[in-house]
Coordinates of C-alpha atoms in Angstrom, one line a residue:
Chain A
M1 CA -12.4 -26.9 -20.9
A2 CA -11.3 -23.6 -19.4
F3 CA -10.4 -23.5 -15.8
L4 CA -10.9 -19.8 -15.4
T5 CA -13.2 -17.8 -17.6
L6 CA -13.7 -14.1 -17.7
E7 CA -16.8 -13.3 -19.8
G8 CA -17.5 -9.8 -21.0
I9 CA -16.0 -8.0 -18.0
V10 CA -16.7 -4.3 -17.8
K11 CA -15.7 -2.0 -15.0
T12 CA -16.6 1.6 -15.2
Y13 CA -15.6 4.4 -12.8
G14 CA -17.9 7.3 -13.7
T15 CA -17.5 7.6 -17.4
F16 CA -14.1 5.9 -17.5
R17 CA -14.1 2.3 -18.7
A18 CA -11.2 0.7 -16.9
I19 CA -12.1 -2.7 -18.3
D20 CA -14.1 -2.6 -21.5
G21 CA -15.6 -6.0 -22.4
L22 CA -12.7 -8.3 -21.6
N23 CA -12.9 -12.0 -22.4
L24 CA -10.3 -14.5 -21.3
E25 CA -10.1 -18.3 -21.0
V26 CA -7.3 -19.8 -19.0
R27 CA -6.6 -23.6 -19.0
H28 CA -5.7 -25.5 -15.9
G29 CA -2.1 -25.2 -15.0
E30 CA -1.5 -22.4 -17.5
F31 CA 0.6 -19.3 -16.8
I32 CA -0.9 -16.2 -18.3
A33 CA 0.6 -12.8 -18.3
L34 CA -1.6 -9.7 -18.6
L35 CA 0.8 -7.3 -20.3
G36 CA 0.2 -3.6 -20.9
P37 CA 1.1 -0.1 -20.0
S38 CA -0.2 1.6 -16.9
G39 CA -3.9 2.4 -17.1
C40 CA -4.7 -0.4 -19.6
G41 CA -6.9 -2.1 -17.0
K42 CA -4.6 -5.1 -16.2
T43 CA -4.6 -4.5 -12.4
T44 CA -8.3 -3.8 -12.3
T45 CA -8.8 -7.1 -14.1
L46 CA -6.6 -8.9 -11.5
Q47 CA -8.5 -7.2 -8.7
S48 CA -11.8 -8.3 -10.2
I49 CA -10.6 -11.9 -10.2
A50 CA -9.4 -11.5 -6.6
G51 CA -12.7 -9.9 -5.6
F52 CA -11.4 -6.6 -4.4
V53 CA -13.1 -4.9 -7.4
Q54 CA -16.7 -5.7 -8.3
P55 CA -17.1 -5.7 -12.1
T56 CA -19.9 -3.5 -13.5
E57 CA -20.8 -6.2 -16.0
G58 CA -19.7 -9.8 -16.9
R59 CA -19.1 -13.1 -15.2
I60 CA -16.0 -14.8 -13.7
V61 CA -16.1 -18.6 -13.5
L62 CA -13.4 -20.5 -11.7
D63 CA -13.4 -24.3 -12.0
G64 CA -17.0 -24.4 -12.9
R65 CA -18.1 -22.1 -10.1
D66 CA -19.4 -18.6 -10.8
I67 CA -17.4 -16.4 -8.4
T68 CA -18.5 -13.0 -9.7
H69 CA -20.2 -12.1 -6.4
V70 CA -18.2 -14.3 -4.0
R71 CA -16.4 -12.4 -1.3
P72 CA -12.6 -12.3 -1.6
E73 CA -12.1 -14.3 1.6
Q74 CA -14.1 -17.2 0.1
R75 CA -12.4 -17.4 -3.3
G76 CA -9.4 -19.4 -2.1
L77 CA -6.9 -17.6 -4.3
G78 CA -3.2 -17.0 -3.6
I79 CA -2.2 -13.4 -4.2
V80 CA 1.3 -11.9 -4.3
F81 CA 1.1 -8.2 -4.1
Q82 CA 3.4 -5.6 -5.6
S83 CA 4.2 -4.3 -2.1
Y84 CA 4.4 -7.9 -0.9
A85 CA 1.9 -6.9 1.8
L86 CA 3.6 -9.0 4.5
F87 CA 2.2 -8.5 8.0
P88 CA 5.0 -6.5 9.6
H89 CA 4.0 -7.4 13.2
M90 CA 4.2 -11.2 12.5
T91 CA 7.2 -13.4 11.9
V92 CA 7.8 -15.0 8.6
A93 CA 6.4 -18.3 9.9
Q94 CA 3.3 -16.5 11.4
N95 CA 2.8 -14.8 8.1
I96 CA 2.8 -18.0 6.2
S97 CA 0.8 -19.7 8.8
F98 CA -2.0 -17.1 8.8
G99 CA -3.9 -18.5 5.9
L100 CA -3.7 -22.0 7.3
E101 CA -5.0 -20.8 10.6
M102 CA -7.9 -19.1 8.8
R103 CA -8.7 -22.5 7.2
G104 CA -8.6 -24.3 10.6
V105 CA -5.6 -26.4 9.8
P106 CA -4.5 -28.1 13.1
T107 CA -1.4 -26.6 14.7
A108 CA 0.9 -29.6 14.1
E109 CA 0.2 -29.7 10.4
R110 CA 0.5 -25.9 10.1
G111 CA 4.1 -26.1 11.3
K112 CA 4.8 -28.8 8.7
R113 CA 3.2 -26.9 5.9
V114 CA 5.0 -23.7 6.9
D115 CA 8.3 -25.5 6.7
E116 CA 7.4 -27.0 3.3
A117 CA 6.5 -23.6 2.0
L118 CA 9.8 -22.1 3.3
D119 CA 11.7 -25.0 1.6
L120 CA 9.9 -24.3 -1.6
V121 CA 11.1 -20.8 -1.8
R122 CA 14.5 -21.7 -0.3
L123 CA 14.1 -19.8 2.9
A124 CA 14.4 -22.7 5.3
G125 CA 15.5 -21.5 8.8
L126 CA 14.3 -17.9 8.5
G127 CA 10.8 -18.6 9.9
E128 CA 11.5 -16.7 13.2
R129 CA 12.6 -13.5 11.5
Y130 CA 10.4 -10.4 11.1
P131 CA 9.8 -9.1 7.5
K132 CA 11.8 -6.0 8.5
A133 CA 14.9 -8.1 8.9
L134 CA 14.7 -9.5 5.4
S135 CA 16.1 -8.3 2.0
G136 CA 13.7 -7.3 -0.8
G137 CA 14.2 -10.6 -2.5
Q138 CA 13.6 -12.6 0.6
R139 CA 10.4 -10.7 1.3
Q140 CA 9.2 -11.5 -2.1
R141 CA 9.8 -15.2 -1.5
V142 CA 7.9 -15.0 1.8
A143 CA 5.0 -13.4 -0.1
I144 CA 5.1 -16.2 -2.6
A145 CA 5.3 -18.9 0.2
R146 CA 2.4 -17.3 2.0
A147 CA 0.3 -17.3 -1.1
L148 CA 1.2 -20.9 -1.9
A149 CA 0.9 -22.4 1.6
I150 CA -2.9 -22.3 1.5
R151 CA -2.7 -24.5 -1.7
P152 CA -4.8 -22.0 -3.7
N153 CA -6.5 -23.1 -6.9
L154 CA -5.3 -19.9 -8.7
L155 CA -2.2 -17.8 -8.1
L156 CA -2.4 -14.1 -8.9
L157 CA 0.8 -12.1 -9.2
D158 CA 0.5 -8.3 -9.2
E159 CA 3.7 -6.8 -10.6
P160 CA 5.6 -9.0 -8.1
M161 CA 9.1 -8.1 -9.3
S162 CA 8.8 -4.4 -9.8
N163 CA 10.6 -3.7 -6.5
L164 CA 13.6 -5.9 -7.1
D165 CA 16.8 -4.9 -8.9
A166 CA 17.3 -6.2 -12.4
K167 CA 19.6 -9.1 -11.6
L168 CA 17.5 -10.4 -8.8
R169 CA 14.4 -10.0 -10.9
E170 CA 15.9 -12.3 -13.6
E171 CA 16.7 -15.0 -11.0
M172 CA 13.2 -14.7 -9.5
H173 CA 11.6 -15.0 -13.0
I174 CA 13.2 -18.4 -13.5
E175 CA 12.7 -19.6 -10.0
L176 CA 9.0 -18.6 -9.9
R177 CA 8.5 -20.2 -13.2
A178 CA 10.0 -23.4 -11.9
I179 CA 7.9 -23.4 -8.8
Q180 CA 4.8 -22.8 -10.9
R181 CA 5.6 -25.7 -13.2
E182 CA 6.4 -28.0 -10.2
L183 CA 3.1 -27.3 -8.5
G184 CA 1.1 -27.1 -11.8
I185 CA -0.8 -24.1 -10.4
T186 CA -2.8 -21.9 -12.7
T187 CA -1.3 -18.5 -12.6
I188 CA -2.1 -15.0 -13.7
L189 CA 0.6 -12.4 -13.8
V190 CA 0.1 -8.7 -14.2
T191 CA 3.1 -6.8 -15.5
H192 CA 4.2 -4.0 -17.7
D193 CA 7.5 -5.6 -18.3
Q194 CA 7.6 -7.6 -21.6
V195 CA 10.7 -9.5 -20.5
E196 CA 8.9 -10.7 -17.4
A197 CA 5.9 -11.7 -19.4
M198 CA 7.9 -13.6 -21.9
T199 CA 10.2 -15.4 -19.5
M200 CA 7.4 -16.7 -17.3
S201 CA 4.2 -17.2 -19.2
D202 CA 2.7 -19.8 -21.5
R203 CA 0.6 -17.1 -23.1
I204 CA 0.7 -13.4 -23.1
A205 CA -2.5 -11.3 -23.2
V206 CA -1.5 -7.9 -24.5
M207 CA -3.9 -5.3 -23.0
Q208 CA -4.8 -1.9 -24.3
K209 CA -7.6 0.4 -23.1
G210 CA -9.4 -2.2 -21.0
R211 CA -9.3 -4.9 -23.6
I212 CA -7.1 -7.8 -24.6
V213 CA -5.9 -6.9 -28.1
Q214 CA -3.9 -10.1 -28.6
I215 CA -3.4 -13.4 -26.7
D216 CA -0.7 -15.7 -27.9
T217 CA 2.4 -17.6 -26.9
P218 CA 5.3 -15.3 -26.2
F219 CA 7.0 -16.4 -29.5
E220 CA 3.8 -15.9 -31.6
A221 CA 3.0 -12.6 -30.0
Y222 CA 6.6 -11.4 -30.6
E223 CA 6.8 -12.7 -34.1
R224 CA 3.3 -12.0 -35.3
P225 CA 1.9 -9.0 -33.4
H226 CA -1.6 -8.2 -34.5
S227 CA -1.3 -4.4 -34.1
P228 CA 1.4 -1.8 -34.1
F229 CA 0.6 -1.4 -30.4
A230 CA 1.4 -5.0 -29.6
S231 CA 4.4 -4.9 -31.9
A232 CA 5.9 -1.8 -30.1
F233 CA 5.1 -3.1 -26.7
L234 CA 6.7 -6.5 -27.1
G235 CA 10.3 -5.3 -27.8
K236 CA 11.8 -2.9 -30.2
T237 CA 11.0 -2.7 -33.9
N238 CA 11.7 -0.8 -37.0
A239 CA 8.7 0.7 -38.7
F240 CA 8.7 2.0 -42.3
A241 CA 5.7 3.9 -43.6
G242 CA 4.7 3.0 -47.2
A243 CA 1.8 2.2 -49.6
V244 CA 0.9 -1.1 -51.3
Q245 CA 2.1 -0.9 -54.9
L246 CA 1.6 -4.4 -56.2
R247 CA -0.2 -7.4 -54.8
N248 CA -1.2 -11.0 -55.5
D249 CA -2.6 -13.7 -53.2
R250 CA 0.8 -14.6 -52.0
C251 CA 2.5 -11.3 -51.3
C252 CA 2.5 -7.5 -51.4
H253 CA 5.0 -5.0 -52.6
V254 CA 5.2 -1.9 -50.6
Q255 CA 6.7 1.3 -51.8
V256 CA 8.8 2.9 -49.0
H257 CA 10.4 6.1 -50.2
D258 CA 12.0 5.0 -53.4
T259 CA 12.4 1.4 -52.4
L260 CA 10.0 -1.5 -53.2
M261 CA 9.8 -3.9 -50.3
H262 CA 8.5 -7.4 -50.9
V263 CA 6.4 -8.8 -48.1
P264 CA 5.3 -12.4 -48.5
H265 CA 2.2 -14.0 -47.0
E266 CA 0.3 -10.8 -46.8
D267 CA -2.6 -9.5 -48.7
R268 CA -3.7 -5.9 -48.8
T269 CA -5.7 -3.7 -51.0
L270 CA -3.7 -1.7 -53.6
G271 CA -2.8 1.8 -52.6
N272 CA -3.4 1.1 -48.8
D273 CA -1.3 3.0 -46.4
V274 CA 0.7 0.5 -44.4
N275 CA 3.7 0.1 -42.1
V276 CA 6.3 -2.5 -42.8
Y277 CA 8.0 -3.8 -39.6
I278 CA 11.2 -5.6 -39.0
R279 CA 12.8 -6.5 -35.6
P280 CA 16.3 -5.1 -35.1
E281 CA 17.8 -8.6 -34.6
K282 CA 16.5 -9.8 -38.0
I283 CA 18.7 -7.4 -39.9
R284 CA 22.1 -8.7 -40.9
L285 CA 25.3 -6.7 -41.5
V286 CA 26.9 -7.7 -44.8
A287 CA 29.8 -6.6 -47.0
L288 CA 29.2 -3.2 -48.7
G289 CA 27.4 -3.7 -52.0
S290 CA 26.2 -7.3 -51.4
G291 CA 23.1 -6.6 -49.3
R292 CA 19.7 -5.2 -50.2
F293 CA 20.8 -1.8 -49.4
S294 CA 23.6 0.1 -47.8
G295 CA 23.9 2.8 -45.1
R296 CA 26.2 4.7 -42.9
V297 CA 26.7 3.7 -39.2
R298 CA 25.4 6.5 -37.1
L299 CA 25.6 4.9 -33.7
R300 CA 27.3 1.9 -32.2
V301 CA 26.7 0.9 -28.6
F302 CA 28.3 -2.0 -26.8
L303 CA 25.9 -3.8 -24.4
G304 CA 28.1 -6.8 -23.4
N305 CA 26.2 -9.6 -25.1
L306 CA 24.9 -7.3 -27.9
W307 CA 25.9 -4.5 -30.1
L308 CA 23.3 -1.9 -30.7
M309 CA 23.6 -0.1 -34.0
A310 CA 21.7 2.6 -35.8
V311 CA 22.3 2.9 -39.6
E312 CA 21.3 5.8 -41.7
S313 CA 19.9 4.5 -45.0
R314 CA 17.5 5.3 -47.8
L315 CA 14.7 3.9 -45.6
G316 CA 15.6 6.3 -42.8
L317 CA 17.3 5.4 -39.5
V318 CA 17.4 1.6 -39.2
H319 CA 18.0 0.1 -35.7
M320 CA 19.6 -3.3 -35.5
T321 CA 21.3 -5.5 -32.9
L322 CA 24.2 -7.9 -33.4
P323 CA 25.3 -10.7 -31.1
N324 CA 28.8 -10.0 -29.7
L325 CA 30.9 -12.7 -31.4
G326 CA 34.2 -11.3 -30.4
T327 CA 34.9 -8.9 -33.2
P328 CA 33.5 -5.3 -33.0
P329 CA 31.3 -4.3 -35.9
P330 CA 32.3 -1.4 -38.2
E331 CA 32.8 1.9 -36.4
E332 CA 30.5 4.9 -36.5
G333 CA 30.8 6.7 -39.8
S334 CA 31.7 3.6 -41.9
E335 CA 29.6 2.5 -44.9
V336 CA 28.0 -0.9 -44.5
G337 CA 25.7 -3.3 -46.3
L338 CA 22.4 -4.4 -44.7
D339 CA 20.3 -7.4 -45.5
W340 CA 17.3 -9.4 -44.2
S341 CA 15.0 -12.2 -45.2
D342 CA 11.6 -11.1 -46.6
D343 CA 10.0 -13.7 -44.3
D344 CA 10.9 -11.5 -41.4
L345 CA 8.9 -8.5 -42.6
R346 CA 5.5 -7.8 -41.1
L347 CA 2.8 -5.6 -42.5
L348 CA 0.1 -3.7 -40.5
D349 CA -2.4 -1.2 -41.7
R350 CA -1.5 2.4 -41.0
E351 CA -5.0 3.6 -40.0
V352 CA -4.6 1.3 -37.0
A353 CA -1.1 2.5 -36.5
H354 CA -2.2 6.2 -36.3
G355 CA -5.2 5.5 -34.2
Q356 CA -3.4 3.5 -31.6
V357 CA 0.2 4.3 -31.1
Chain B
M1 CA 25.5 13.3 17.7
H2 CA 25.7 17.0 17.5
K3 CA 27.2 18.7 20.6
N4 CA 25.3 21.5 22.0
G5 CA 27.0 24.8 22.4
F6 CA 27.1 26.9 25.5
F7 CA 24.2 29.1 24.6
S8 CA 22.1 26.2 23.5
L9 CA 22.7 24.5 26.8
L10 CA 21.9 27.6 28.7
F11 CA 18.7 28.1 26.7
H12 CA 17.6 24.5 27.4
A13 CA 18.4 24.8 31.1
L14 CA 16.4 28.0 31.4
F15 CA 13.6 26.5 29.5
V16 CA 13.4 23.4 31.6
T17 CA 13.6 25.5 34.8
F18 CA 10.8 27.7 33.5
I19 CA 8.6 24.6 33.0
V20 CA 9.6 22.7 36.1
A21 CA 9.9 25.5 38.7
P22 CA 6.2 26.0 39.3
L23 CA 5.8 22.3 39.9
V24 CA 8.6 22.2 42.3
V25 CA 7.2 25.3 44.2
V26 CA 3.8 23.7 44.5
M27 CA 5.2 20.5 45.7
A28 CA 7.5 22.2 48.2
M29 CA 4.5 24.1 49.6
A30 CA 2.6 20.9 50.2
F31 CA 4.9 19.9 53.0
T32 CA 4.2 22.9 55.1
S33 CA 3.0 22.6 58.7
K34 CA 1.3 26.0 58.6
G35 CA -2.4 26.5 57.8
Y36 CA -1.7 28.9 54.9
L37 CA 0.4 28.8 51.7
S38 CA 3.9 29.8 52.5
L39 CA 7.4 29.5 51.0
P40 CA 9.9 29.2 52.4
T41 CA 8.2 27.5 55.3
E42 CA 9.2 26.4 58.8
G43 CA 8.3 23.0 60.0
L44 CA 7.9 20.1 57.5
S45 CA 4.8 18.1 57.9
L46 CA 2.5 15.7 56.1
R47 CA -0.6 17.2 57.7
W48 CA -2.0 18.3 54.4
F49 CA -1.7 14.9 53.0
R50 CA -3.5 13.6 56.0
A51 CA -6.2 16.3 55.5
L52 CA -6.5 15.2 51.8
A53 CA -6.9 11.5 52.9
D54 CA -9.7 12.6 55.2
N55 CA -11.4 14.8 52.6
Q56 CA -14.1 12.6 51.1
E57 CA -15.2 15.2 48.6
M58 CA -11.8 15.4 47.1
L59 CA -11.4 11.7 46.9
D60 CA -14.8 11.2 45.3
A61 CA -13.9 13.9 42.8
F62 CA -10.7 12.1 42.0
A63 CA -12.4 8.8 41.5
L64 CA -15.0 10.4 39.3
S65 CA -12.4 12.1 37.2
I66 CA -10.6 8.8 36.7
K67 CA -13.8 7.0 35.8
L68 CA -14.8 9.8 33.5
G69 CA -11.4 9.9 31.8
L70 CA -11.5 6.1 31.3
A71 CA -15.0 6.1 29.9
S72 CA -14.7 9.2 27.7
A73 CA -11.3 8.3 26.3
T74 CA -12.4 4.7 25.6
I75 CA -15.6 5.8 23.9
A76 CA -13.7 8.4 21.9
A77 CA -11.1 5.9 20.8
L78 CA -13.7 3.4 19.7
L79 CA -15.5 6.1 17.7
A80 CA -12.2 7.4 16.3
I81 CA -11.1 4.1 14.8
P82 CA -13.9 3.6 12.3
A83 CA -14.0 7.3 11.6
A84 CA -10.3 7.5 10.9
L85 CA -10.4 4.4 8.7
A86 CA -13.3 5.8 6.7
I87 CA -11.7 9.2 6.3
S88 CA -8.3 7.9 5.3
R89 CA -9.6 5.2 3.0
Y90 CA -12.7 6.4 1.1
D91 CA -13.1 9.4 -1.0
F92 CA -16.8 9.9 -0.2
P93 CA -18.8 13.1 -0.8
G94 CA -18.6 15.4 2.2
R95 CA -15.4 13.8 3.5
G96 CA -13.8 17.1 4.3
A97 CA -17.0 18.3 6.0
V98 CA -17.2 15.1 8.2
T99 CA -13.5 15.5 9.2
G100 CA -14.0 19.2 10.0
F101 CA -17.1 18.4 12.0
L102 CA -15.4 15.7 14.1
L103 CA -12.4 18.0 14.8
S104 CA -14.5 21.1 15.4
P105 CA -14.7 20.8 19.2
L106 CA -11.0 21.8 19.1
M107 CA -11.9 25.2 17.6
I108 CA -14.9 26.0 19.7
P109 CA -14.0 27.8 23.0
S110 CA -14.7 25.6 26.0
V111 CA -16.8 28.3 27.6
V112 CA -19.1 28.3 24.7
L113 CA -19.4 24.6 24.7
G114 CA -20.0 24.6 28.5
I115 CA -22.9 27.1 28.2
A116 CA -24.3 25.2 25.2
F117 CA -24.2 21.9 27.1
L118 CA -25.7 23.5 30.2
R119 CA -28.6 24.9 28.2
F120 CA -29.1 21.6 26.3
F121 CA -29.1 19.5 29.5
S122 CA -31.5 21.7 31.3
L123 CA -33.9 21.7 28.3
A124 CA -33.6 18.0 27.9
Q125 CA -33.6 17.5 31.7
I126 CA -30.8 15.0 31.6
G127 CA -28.1 17.0 33.4
G128 CA -26.4 15.8 36.5
S129 CA -25.8 12.2 35.5
F130 CA -22.5 10.6 35.0
W131 CA -23.3 9.6 31.5
A132 CA -24.4 13.1 30.5
L133 CA -21.0 14.4 31.7
T134 CA -19.3 11.5 29.9
L135 CA -21.1 12.6 26.7
T136 CA -19.8 16.1 26.9
H137 CA -16.3 14.8 27.6
V138 CA -16.4 12.4 24.6
I139 CA -17.3 15.3 22.4
V140 CA -14.4 17.4 23.7
V141 CA -11.7 14.7 23.6
L142 CA -12.8 13.0 20.4
P143 CA -10.6 15.4 18.2
Y144 CA -7.5 14.3 20.1
A145 CA -8.2 10.6 19.7
L146 CA -9.1 11.1 16.1
R147 CA -6.1 13.1 15.1
L148 CA -3.6 10.5 16.4
T149 CA -5.6 7.6 15.0
L150 CA -5.8 9.4 11.7
A151 CA -2.1 9.8 11.6
S152 CA -1.6 6.0 11.8
T153 CA -4.4 5.1 9.4
I154 CA -3.4 7.5 6.6
G155 CA -0.2 5.7 5.9
L156 CA -1.8 2.3 6.2
E157 CA -1.3 0.1 3.2
R158 CA -4.6 -1.3 1.8
D159 CA -2.7 -4.3 0.5
I160 CA -2.1 -6.0 3.9
E161 CA -5.8 -6.0 4.6
H162 CA -6.4 -7.4 1.1
A163 CA -3.7 -10.0 1.7
A164 CA -5.5 -11.1 4.9
L165 CA -8.8 -11.4 3.1
S166 CA -7.2 -13.4 0.2
L167 CA -5.8 -15.8 2.8
G168 CA -9.3 -16.4 4.0
A169 CA -9.7 -14.0 6.9
S170 CA -13.2 -12.5 7.5
R171 CA -13.4 -8.8 7.5
W172 CA -13.5 -8.7 11.3
T173 CA -10.5 -11.0 11.6
A174 CA -8.6 -9.0 9.0
F175 CA -9.2 -5.9 11.0
Y176 CA -8.5 -7.4 14.4
R177 CA -5.4 -9.4 13.4
V178 CA -3.8 -7.2 10.8
V179 CA -5.2 -3.7 10.7
L180 CA -5.5 -3.0 14.4
P181 CA -1.9 -4.0 15.2
R182 CA -0.7 -1.7 12.5
I183 CA -2.6 1.3 13.9
R184 CA -2.2 0.3 17.6
T185 CA 0.3 3.1 18.4
G186 CA -2.0 5.8 17.0
V187 CA -5.0 4.4 18.9
V188 CA -3.2 4.0 22.2
G189 CA -1.6 7.5 21.8
G190 CA -5.0 9.0 21.0
W191 CA -6.5 7.2 23.9
M192 CA -3.9 8.6 26.3
L193 CA -4.2 12.2 25.0
A194 CA -8.0 11.9 25.3
F195 CA -7.7 10.6 28.8
I196 CA -5.4 13.5 29.8
Q197 CA -7.7 16.0 28.2
S198 CA -10.7 14.6 30.0
F199 CA -8.9 14.5 33.3
D200 CA -7.7 18.0 32.9
E201 CA -10.9 19.6 31.5
L202 CA -12.2 22.4 33.7
T203 CA -13.6 25.3 31.7
M204 CA -16.4 23.4 30.1
T205 CA -17.0 21.0 33.0
V206 CA -17.6 23.8 35.5
F207 CA -20.8 24.6 33.7
V208 CA -22.2 21.1 33.6
A209 CA -20.9 19.6 36.8
T210 CA -23.4 19.2 39.6
P211 CA -22.8 18.5 43.2
G212 CA -23.2 14.8 42.3
T213 CA -20.8 15.0 39.4
T214 CA -17.9 17.1 40.6
T215 CA -14.7 16.3 38.8
L216 CA -11.3 16.8 40.4
P217 CA -10.4 20.0 38.6
V218 CA -13.8 21.4 39.5
A219 CA -13.4 20.4 43.1
M220 CA -10.0 21.9 43.2
Y221 CA -11.3 25.1 41.6
N222 CA -14.1 25.3 44.2
Q223 CA -11.7 24.7 47.0
I224 CA -9.3 27.4 45.9
S225 CA -12.0 29.9 45.3
Q226 CA -13.4 29.4 48.8
T227 CA -10.3 28.9 51.0
I228 CA -6.7 29.3 50.5
D229 CA -5.1 26.4 52.4
P230 CA -2.3 24.1 51.4
L231 CA -4.7 21.2 50.8
I232 CA -4.7 22.2 47.1
T233 CA -0.9 21.8 46.9
A234 CA -1.2 18.4 48.4
V235 CA -3.6 17.4 45.7
S236 CA -1.3 18.8 43.1
T237 CA 1.6 17.0 44.5
V238 CA -0.2 13.7 44.4
L239 CA -1.2 14.3 40.8
I240 CA 2.3 15.3 39.7
V241 CA 3.9 12.3 41.3
G242 CA 1.1 10.0 40.1
T243 CA 1.5 11.2 36.5
L244 CA 5.2 10.9 36.7
L245 CA 5.0 7.3 37.9
L246 CA 2.3 6.5 35.2
M247 CA 4.6 7.9 32.5
L248 CA 7.5 5.9 33.7
I249 CA 5.5 2.7 33.7
L250 CA 4.0 3.4 30.3
D251 CA 7.4 4.2 28.9
R252 CA 8.8 0.9 30.2
M253 CA 5.8 -1.0 28.8
V254 CA 5.2 0.5 25.4
G255 CA 7.7 3.3 24.9
L256 CA 6.2 6.8 25.2
D257 CA 8.0 8.3 22.3
R258 CA 6.7 5.6 20.1
V259 CA 3.1 6.2 21.2
L260 CA 3.2 9.9 21.2
I261 CA 5.5 10.7 18.3
G262 CA 4.9 7.7 16.1
E263 CA 6.5 4.4 15.3
G264 CA 10.2 4.6 14.4
K265 CA 11.1 2.6 11.3

């Protein structure tokens, strides 16, 4: 039984369809990320759930209650805004206390719950400060504490990390995830950052042009993208254009330039234009002559934990990553052998590819 | 800090002298014991302040001007808040026209406004009342209140209001507890400018003021066009000193530069 259901949501601005028939079912306690580029409708979707945007069509049901036309102040949601939206003229404690006050929580209990909320985000003792006197990361925590203090039935996060620097963002991902698990609160995150979506969510809803084009666990979505769009949006990938040459019910053979690639578990019509995909980390470096094909190293970049390589081969430029195991890979200009497992190849129709990427 | 050079200091000194000298001259003349305007004067005296205290017409005019300023500035500020919020927030058809219309009294010569109001009041037969006069002042000072209020609403984040709503605040509470404190400096600054404009307004008011509704500037104008005695300098001195004290108090309480220039970040 879904806790939150979005049914056929449409939002139009003039002729522009910001949300174009969106359906989503979220289970209780689940963490869902709405992932997509800017303009894909993810923020409009969040604002519809929050009640700041009235959908043109469709229904929003939260915990069995139709909230499509309920005013935002009566929805009881916790929202963390991209700008944090802290009240600058109130102290941290007053900020957190605001929602409790609106709910008529008695003063004594308010103080207790403010302290609890501050503890939860590890800001105990900073209640008397003004937001101005806090760092970006601390403001973010106050915003989270304020949203959680009212014990909302649903937590909405609108690109909450985009104003933090990379290192802090990573810490907050893990911390926020832990808090969400601890409280068991159903959460919806809007982000354009695939790492953020993957680290925190149970399921990722990839959005494109006002629709959800795929919803899966981070692993499934990364490993088995349904479209070239989803594939490209969730991390880097190599794409090789080809045509189906041979097929049976267990596999396809795709002609890419003068190479026949064997893709198992896929079934396509003969002669179809397709793209074969493989993620950079699935390609292995092997001794020259022993892999499936060979190439010349064009680029070698050291990233600390990884080596990023680009190898010129018969298939074109192949991008790959290697974990840094202590020995540098062959230098730029050297001949290397490349290999992969056929199970790591993915196949997607090229019509879709051309239409959407 | 940058140090000012000699010429820069000289320029500033001359500039300040130029601004302040007339005020000083007026104030000095108020303490004359003679029955005419003179400077330098022999014999210091407070007789013209005594004369002012005994001049009921002048005192009534002063009280009326204060009342008029308070009423028109407050009404203008109350109208300016929703207008500024609407203009800065919503992109509605005719937004530019509405803004232009509300600011238009700035561009119409006071004389023209005065004649228009006079004609309108005599046709509608509502001239001569305090509220008719207030109405004219609201129209004239609204642009000042609106401009400063707009300055503070334009940069206002929509998110904080949304945050308040999401935390369960009603629209009114969200406005009162979150939006209003954010735009307070603009509203207060606008109110002050509006009050000053109303208190100072002569050109338009001369046309619509009646014997029952004579504002201080009009009373002073009448006085000086009939007789030239130092009473007028005494009135001026009281005004100058009064304003100075008011500014000092306001500066202590809220910080004038914050109100008139904007909130420092």
